Amino acid sequence: MAILLIRQDGKTSQWLNAFKSQASQIECFDYNEPHPKETITMALVWKQPHGLFEQYKNLKCVASMGAGVDFIFEDPSFHQELLMTRVVDPLLITDMEEFVTAQVYAYMKGLYQYHSQQSFSLWQQNPYLRKKDITIGIMGMGVLGSATAKALSDQGFNVLGWSNSKKQIEGITTYEKVDLDLFLEKTNVLVCLLPLTPDTNGILNESLFSKLPRGAYLIHVARGPHLVGEDLIQSIDKGQMCGAAIDVFPTEPLDTKSPFWGHSKIHITPHCASISSPESVVAQIVVNYNRLTSHQPLLNQVDTLKGY
Ligand code: NDP
Ligand code: OXD
């Protein structure tokens, strides 16, 4: 029995080192190196090339190296007999809380505007917002969304949350799926922390932006295909949206020709809101690997029928 690591971005050695230092008794292989296929029972993956899973006849579980699992569902070789797990990790949660909070403050204090003024040696004070001027609406109140909502609320922001099912979180007004419009009409800083599913693909579009108060701001840290890029640009150009901070894109790295790069009101980061730390995450993979081996229920298992 062994674990196969499948990712193509040069970070596999960091993960292998974390296994070596925390669980040297477990056999782990890099997909890019020769390995005995019949020994593999767990695949630990991040944006794996599609079509591989069916080559591993003893494979029982596909584990995401991150919180999201959309790229596993998109792989036609993933089938319903396989188990799927994802990462729920305290470090991933605090990193996301901090990133979204930093973006909220950068927007509120107009820091991006000063950054661009610097390139013109322009000394000019601009009006800025205060907490009382802002209502932050978080789409997706799961592990990351609810923790981020709480962190912002604890700092005195007015926070709303929207999710499939209604949540009870102290200090936060929550809305269930059917109440999307009520949630949007009160939100002027929209944060997307939804999983990417057929239901949420393209959800950040012109029609949704038009339901926000005029001049709303978007912080998008979920998945690229949630956002219809042309709709955002048009909504900014018309003044319906006042700008956006975007961390995730349908194709990553973002094409150098993308109009987002040159747009003065769009602020781009390279999918870095919250990055899985192998040192932190490997412990839960080891627990799950041992559970798999002893036929116990897995932690952080994804409901493959629900799709997230
Ligand atoms: P969870 O599965 O814990 O939470 C998902 C939330 O979205 C739940 O509240 C769920 O509702 C809600 N939801 C799902 N579908 C719908 C829908 N159709 N309509 C309304 N609400 C819906 O996920 P996490 O919080 O752990 O992660 C969220 C996403 O963040 C990941 O899938 C990933 O794409 C992204 N991410 C991005 C990172 C980055 O660096 N940019 C880093 C890590 C994650 P309910 O609670 O009712 O089920
Ligand atoms: C994740 C991510 O899903 O980094 O963990 O996007």
Short mmCIF file of C-alpha atoms in Angstrom, two decimals, residues 17 43 56 61-63 68 71 76 94 110-111 144 148 156 167 178 186-187 189 249 272 278 281:
data_model
loop_
_atom_site.label_atom_id
_atom_site.label_comp_id
_atom_site.label_asym_id
_atom_site.label_seq_id
_atom_site.Cartn_x
_atom_site.Cartn_y
_atom_site.Cartn_z
CA ASN A 17 10.01 15.89 2.33
CA ALA A 43 -3.56 9.51 -4.76
CA TYR A 56 -4.39 2.32 -10.64
CA CYS A 61 -9.10 7.37 -2.36
CA VAL A 62 -8.23 10.59 -4.17
CA ALA A 63 -7.14 13.30 -1.73
CA GLY A 68 -11.08 22.78 -3.41
CA PHE A 71 -10.29 19.71 -10.53
CA PRO A 76 -13.34 11.73 -16.27
CA THR A 94 -6.13 31.83 9.13
CA GLY A 110 -7.66 53.34 -1.00
CA LEU A 111 -4.17 51.82 -0.83
CA LEU A 144 -13.26 29.31 4.99
CA THR A 148 -13.48 34.80 7.46
CA GLY A 156 -16.21 45.50 13.90
CA LYS A 167 -26.26 29.22 9.22
CA VAL A 178 -33.30 31.40 -2.10
CA LYS A 186 -27.33 44.95 1.27
CA THR A 187 -23.76 44.02 0.27
CA VAL A 189 -18.09 44.48 -0.57
CA PHE A 249 -8.54 32.74 -12.86
CA CYS A 272 -2.02 33.08 -3.16
CA PRO A 278 2.74 20.52 3.26
CA VAL A 281 -1.38 19.31 5.90
#
